[in-house]
PDB file of C-alpha atoms in Angstrom:
ATOM      1  CA  MET C   1      -4.781  12.080 -13.600  1.00 83.00           C
ATOM      2  CA  ILE C   2      -7.707   9.601 -13.082  1.00 88.00           C
ATOM      3  CA  TYR C   3      -8.973   8.050  -9.906  1.00 88.00           C
ATOM      4  CA  ASP C   4     -11.437   5.977  -8.752  1.00 89.00           C
ATOM      5  CA  GLU C   5     -12.154   5.357  -4.866  1.00 87.00           C
ATOM      6  CA  CYS C   6     -14.089   2.375  -2.815  1.00 87.00           C
ATOM      7  CA  GLU C   7     -15.813   2.243   0.621  1.00 89.00           C
ATOM      8  CA  THR C   8     -14.288  -0.829   2.151  1.00 91.00           C
ATOM      9  CA  LYS C   9     -14.748  -2.483   5.649  1.00 90.00           C
ATOM     10  CA  ILE C  10     -11.328  -0.686   6.307  1.00 91.00           C
ATOM     11  CA  GLY C  11     -12.476   2.617   5.099  1.00 88.00           C
ATOM     12  CA  MET C  12     -12.898   4.391   1.944  1.00 89.00           C
ATOM     13  CA  LEU C  13      -9.327   3.751  -0.282  1.00 92.00           C
ATOM     14  CA  ARG C  14      -8.995   6.361  -3.837  1.00 91.00           C
ATOM     15  CA  PHE C  15      -7.013   4.390  -6.464  1.00 92.00           C
ATOM     16  CA  VAL C  16      -4.711   7.548  -8.668  1.00 92.00           C
ATOM     17  CA  PHE C  17      -4.048   5.986 -12.342  1.00 92.00           C
ATOM     18  CA  ASP C  18      -2.090   7.845 -14.897  1.00 89.00           C
ATOM     19  CA  GLU C  19      -3.842   9.214 -17.440  1.00 85.00           C
ATOM     20  CA  LYS C  20      -2.316   8.521 -20.350  1.00 86.00           C
ATOM     21  CA  ASN C  21      -1.669   4.418 -20.138  1.00 86.00           C
ATOM     22  CA  GLY C  22      -4.180   3.836 -17.052  1.00 85.00           C
ATOM     23  CA  VAL C  23      -1.190   2.430 -14.757  1.00 91.00           C
ATOM     24  CA  LEU C  24      -1.909   2.115 -11.014  1.00 94.00           C
ATOM     25  CA  GLN C  25       0.004   5.059  -9.437  1.00 93.00           C
ATOM     26  CA  ARG C  26      -1.012   5.595  -5.580  1.00 93.00           C
ATOM     27  CA  ILE C  27      -3.474   3.981  -3.351  1.00 93.00           C
ATOM     28  CA  VAL C  28      -4.748   6.662  -0.644  1.00 91.00           C
ATOM     29  CA  LEU C  29      -6.049   5.337   2.615  1.00 87.00           C
ATOM     30  CA  THR C  30      -7.479   8.493   4.206  1.00 69.00           C
ATOM     31  CA  ASN C  31      -9.017  11.528   3.091  1.00 54.00           C
ATOM     32  CA  GLY C  32      -6.610  13.839   5.005  1.00 49.00           C
ATOM     33  CA  HIS C  33      -3.952  12.847   2.291  1.00 52.00           C
ATOM     34  CA  TRP C  34      -6.564  13.293  -0.813  1.00 47.00           C
ATOM     35  CA  ALA C  35      -6.584  17.410  -0.509  1.00 46.00           C
ATOM     36  CA  SER C  36      -2.809  17.530  -0.892  1.00 50.00           C
ATOM     37  CA  LEU C  37      -2.297  14.971  -3.771  1.00 53.00           C
ATOM     38  CA  CYS C  38      -4.963  16.833  -5.883  1.00 52.00           C
ATOM     39  CA  THR C  39      -3.473  20.413  -5.567  1.00 50.00           C
ATOM     40  CA  GLY C  40      -2.348  21.736  -8.717  1.00 52.00           C
ATOM     41  CA  CYS C  41      -3.775  19.053 -11.240  1.00 55.00           C
ATOM     42  CA  THR C  42      -6.771  17.933 -12.407  1.00 65.00           C
ATOM     43  CA  MET C  43      -8.360  15.127 -11.272  1.00 68.00           C
ATOM     44  CA  LYS C  44     -11.377  12.924 -13.367  1.00 76.00           C
ATOM     45  CA  GLN C  45     -12.995   9.884 -11.809  1.00 71.00           C
ATOM     46  CA  SER C  46     -13.531   6.883 -14.015  1.00 74.00           C
ATOM     47  CA  ARG C  47     -15.286   3.535 -12.545  1.00 71.00           C
ATOM     48  CA  ASP C  48     -13.915   1.887 -15.325  1.00 78.00           C
ATOM     49  CA  ALA C  49     -10.195   2.497 -14.299  1.00 76.00           C
ATOM     50  CA  GLY C  50     -10.368   1.155 -11.045  1.00 84.00           C
ATOM     51  CA  GLU C  51     -12.591  -1.563 -11.819  1.00 88.00           C
ATOM     52  CA  THR C  52      -9.823  -4.282 -11.452  1.00 92.00           C
ATOM     53  CA  VAL C  53      -8.255  -2.784  -8.427  1.00 93.00           C
ATOM     54  CA  ARG C  54     -11.530  -2.665  -6.778  1.00 92.00           C
ATOM     55  CA  GLU C  55     -12.254  -5.800  -7.206  1.00 94.00           C
ATOM     56  CA  GLN C  56      -9.247  -7.532  -5.986  1.00 95.00           C
ATOM     57  CA  MET C  57      -8.873  -5.379  -3.094  1.00 95.00           C
ATOM     58  CA  ASN C  58     -12.459  -6.211  -1.716  1.00 95.00           C
ATOM     59  CA  GLU C  59     -11.023  -9.954  -2.562  1.00 96.00           C
ATOM     60  CA  TYR C  60      -8.006  -9.166  -0.112  1.00 97.00           C
ATOM     61  CA  LEU C  61     -10.347  -7.777   2.330  1.00 96.00           C
ATOM     62  CA  ASN C  62     -12.355 -10.518   2.691  1.00 95.00           C
ATOM     63  CA  GLY C  63     -10.023 -13.076   2.801  1.00 93.00           C
ATOM     64  CA  GLN C  64     -10.266 -14.221  -0.929  1.00 96.00           C
ATOM     65  CA  ARG C  65      -7.152 -13.154  -2.406  1.00 95.00           C
ATOM     66  CA  GLN C  66      -3.575 -13.441  -0.840  1.00 96.00           C
ATOM     67  CA  GLN C  67      -1.306 -11.355  -4.051  1.00 94.00           C
ATOM     68  CA  PHE C  68      -2.467  -8.926  -6.504  1.00 95.00           C
ATOM     69  CA  ASP C  69      -2.270  -9.005 -10.193  1.00 93.00           C
ATOM     70  CA  ILE C  70      -2.821  -5.384 -10.655  1.00 92.00           C
ATOM     71  CA  GLY C  71       0.134  -3.493 -12.789  1.00 90.00           C
ATOM     72  CA  PHE C  72       1.520  -0.595 -11.435  1.00 92.00           C
ATOM     73  CA  GLU C  73       3.968   2.140 -11.651  1.00 88.00           C
ATOM     74  CA  LEU C  74       6.452   3.075  -9.100  1.00 90.00           C
ATOM     75  CA  ASN C  75       8.300   6.762  -8.765  1.00 91.00           C
ATOM     76  CA  GLY C  76      10.892   6.735  -6.012  1.00 94.00           C
ATOM     77  CA  THR C  77      14.429   6.913  -5.413  1.00 96.00           C
ATOM     78  CA  PRO C  78      16.819   3.823  -5.706  1.00 96.00           C
ATOM     79  CA  PHE C  79      16.759   3.067  -1.870  1.00 97.00           C
ATOM     80  CA  GLN C  80      13.065   3.382  -1.646  1.00 97.00           C
ATOM     81  CA  ARG C  81      12.457   0.898  -4.828  1.00 97.00           C
ATOM     82  CA  LYS C  82      14.513  -1.279  -3.057  1.00 97.00           C
ATOM     83  CA  ALA C  83      12.734  -1.070   0.231  1.00 97.00           C
ATOM     84  CA  TRP C  84       9.482  -1.627  -1.533  1.00 98.00           C
ATOM     85  CA  GLN C  85      10.753  -4.609  -2.909  1.00 97.00           C
ATOM     86  CA  ALA C  86      11.682  -6.092   0.206  1.00 98.00           C
ATOM     87  CA  LEU C  87       7.847  -5.446   1.476  1.00 97.00           C
ATOM     88  CA  GLN C  88       6.808  -7.236  -1.502  1.00 96.00           C
ATOM     89  CA  GLU C  89       8.762 -10.357  -0.821  1.00 97.00           C
ATOM     90  CA  ILE C  90       7.149 -10.678   2.622  1.00 97.00           C
ATOM     91  CA  PRO C  91       4.964 -13.026   2.920  1.00 97.00           C
ATOM     92  CA  TYR C  92       1.222 -13.177   3.357  1.00 97.00           C
ATOM     93  CA  GLY C  93       0.268 -13.402   6.691  1.00 96.00           C
ATOM     94  CA  LYS C  94       3.865 -12.601   8.028  1.00 96.00           C
ATOM     95  CA  THR C  95       5.821  -9.933   9.638  1.00 96.00           C
ATOM     96  CA  GLU C  96       9.063  -8.293   9.837  1.00 96.00           C
ATOM     97  CA  SER C  97      10.759  -5.935  11.533  1.00 96.00           C
ATOM     98  CA  TYR C  98      11.908  -2.266   9.928  1.00 96.00           C
ATOM     99  CA  SER C  99      15.474  -3.768  11.058  1.00 96.00           C
ATOM    100  CA  ALA C 100      15.061  -7.131   9.267  1.00 96.00           C
ATOM    101  CA  ILE C 101      14.218  -4.908   6.026  1.00 97.00           C
ATOM    102  CA  ALA C 102      16.822  -2.671   6.276  1.00 97.00           C
ATOM    103  CA  LYS C 103      19.440  -5.719   6.532  1.00 97.00           C
ATOM    104  CA  ALA C 104      17.454  -7.599   3.674  1.00 96.00           C
ATOM    105  CA  ILE C 105      18.482  -4.706   1.167  1.00 97.00           C
ATOM    106  CA  GLY C 106      21.980  -4.801   2.509  1.00 97.00           C
ATOM    107  CA  CYS C 107      21.868  -1.246   4.218  1.00 97.00           C
ATOM    108  CA  PRO C 108      21.385  -2.862   7.955  1.00 97.00           C
ATOM    109  CA  LYS C 109      22.203   1.039   9.893  1.00 97.00           C
ATOM    110  CA  ALA C 110      19.027   2.406   7.668  1.00 97.00           C
ATOM    111  CA  VAL C 111      16.371   1.727   9.880  1.00 96.00           C
ATOM    112  CA  ARG C 112      14.517   4.938   9.919  1.00 95.00           C
ATOM    113  CA  ALA C 113      15.422   5.258   6.459  1.00 97.00           C
ATOM    114  CA  VAL C 114      13.231   1.910   5.900  1.00 97.00           C
ATOM    115  CA  GLY C 115      10.645   3.655   7.859  1.00 95.00           C
ATOM    116  CA  HIS C 116      10.302   6.948   5.718  1.00 96.00           C
ATOM    117  CA  ALA C 117      10.199   4.590   2.585  1.00 97.00           C
ATOM    118  CA  ASN C 118       7.089   2.770   4.250  1.00 95.00           C
ATOM    119  CA  ALA C 119       5.767   6.040   5.150  1.00 94.00           C
ATOM    120  CA  VAL C 120       5.936   7.202   1.454  1.00 94.00           C
ATOM    121  CA  ASN C 121       4.804   3.797  -0.111  1.00 96.00           C
ATOM    122  CA  PRO C 122       2.258   4.884  -2.968  1.00 95.00           C
ATOM    123  CA  LEU C 123       0.954   1.630  -3.254  1.00 96.00           C
ATOM    124  CA  PRO C 124      -0.318   0.759   0.368  1.00 95.00           C
ATOM    125  CA  ILE C 125      -1.896  -2.757   0.994  1.00 96.00           C
ATOM    126  CA  ILE C 126      -0.639  -3.748  -2.555  1.00 96.00           C
ATOM    127  CA  ILE C 127       3.030  -3.284  -1.422  1.00 97.00           C
ATOM    128  CA  PRO C 128       2.427  -4.382   2.023  1.00 97.00           C
ATOM    129  CA  CYS C 129       4.299  -1.964   4.374  1.00 96.00           C
ATOM    130  CA  HIS C 130       0.967  -3.279   6.844  1.00 96.00           C
ATOM    131  CA  ARG C 131       3.722  -6.352   7.475  1.00 97.00           C
ATOM    132  CA  VAL C 132       6.174  -4.222   8.958  1.00 96.00           C
ATOM    133  CA  ILE C 133       6.001  -3.686  12.866  1.00 94.00           C
ATOM    134  CA  GLY C 134       8.693  -2.917  15.199  1.00 91.00           C
ATOM    135  CA  LYS C 135      11.920  -4.873  16.666  1.00 86.00           C
ATOM    136  CA  ASN C 136       9.975  -5.811  20.170  1.00 88.00           C
ATOM    137  CA  ASN C 137       6.897  -7.286  17.932  1.00 87.00           C
ATOM    138  CA  LYS C 138       5.076  -4.500  18.587  1.00 89.00           C
ATOM    139  CA  LEU C 139       2.598  -2.500  16.065  1.00 90.00           C
ATOM    140  CA  THR C 140       4.377   1.044  14.619  1.00 89.00           C
ATOM    141  CA  GLY C 141       2.837   3.844  12.968  1.00 86.00           C
ATOM    142  CA  TYR C 142       0.723   3.349   9.357  1.00 88.00           C
ATOM    143  CA  ALA C 143      -0.804   6.049   6.919  1.00 85.00           C
ATOM    144  CA  GLY C 144      -4.015   4.803   7.238  1.00 87.00           C
ATOM    145  CA  GLY C 145      -3.674   4.496  11.250  1.00 88.00           C
ATOM    146  CA  MET C 146      -2.968   1.755  13.898  1.00 91.00           C
ATOM    147  CA  LYS C 147      -6.559   0.110  13.548  1.00 91.00           C
ATOM    148  CA  MET C 148      -6.437  -0.410   9.753  1.00 92.00           C
ATOM    149  CA  LYS C 149      -3.081  -1.564  10.165  1.00 94.00           C
ATOM    150  CA  SER C 150      -4.151  -4.068  13.305  1.00 94.00           C
ATOM    151  CA  GLU C 151      -7.044  -5.033  10.765  1.00 94.00           C
ATOM    152  CA  LEU C 152      -4.925  -5.836   7.732  1.00 95.00           C
ATOM    153  CA  LEU C 153      -2.669  -8.226   9.670  1.00 96.00           C
ATOM    154  CA  GLY C 154      -6.299  -9.490  11.804  1.00 95.00           C
ATOM    155  CA  ILE C 155      -7.266 -10.433   7.735  1.00 96.00           C
ATOM    156  CA  GLU C 156      -3.926 -12.139   6.867  1.00 96.00           C
ATOM    157  CA  GLY C 157      -3.937 -14.046  10.026  1.00 94.00           C
ATOM    158  CA  ALA C 158      -0.419 -12.548  11.013  1.00 90.00           C
ATOM    159  CA  MET C 159       0.424 -12.955  14.511  1.00 73.00           C
ATOM    160  CA  VAL C 160       1.374  -9.969  16.298  1.00 67.00           C
TER     161      VAL C 160
END
């Protein structure tokens, strides 16, 4: 695996790429997840691999980009893939509830499963799980923490 990292105004972000095809596979928001990700594998840093991701991420965080144009590869269950696809359909600056996502993918009772799919989203920010909030319009958990979620929604001008 190849990785790159970027210090941003919301904290350190690490980008993990497939070594064979150079495709983005994961964004790690916090140091705590990094150790478990690297267990049993060889990681090599490459500034070249992450150049486009770093540029587009900084443009997004500075309010200059609303969509990412980055190739990526997702590994997950069919349900997770459906949930992640629904996340990608939430417009910039808007939010949806977990129950709305569950309904959108045809599984209205799977609210907790949607929450779990968000929790294991391998590409946070690019697949915007930060745009999912509680049914009562309150912020709920986020892998990068509530402060980061609030900052991301603030960048987008989302009303919460």
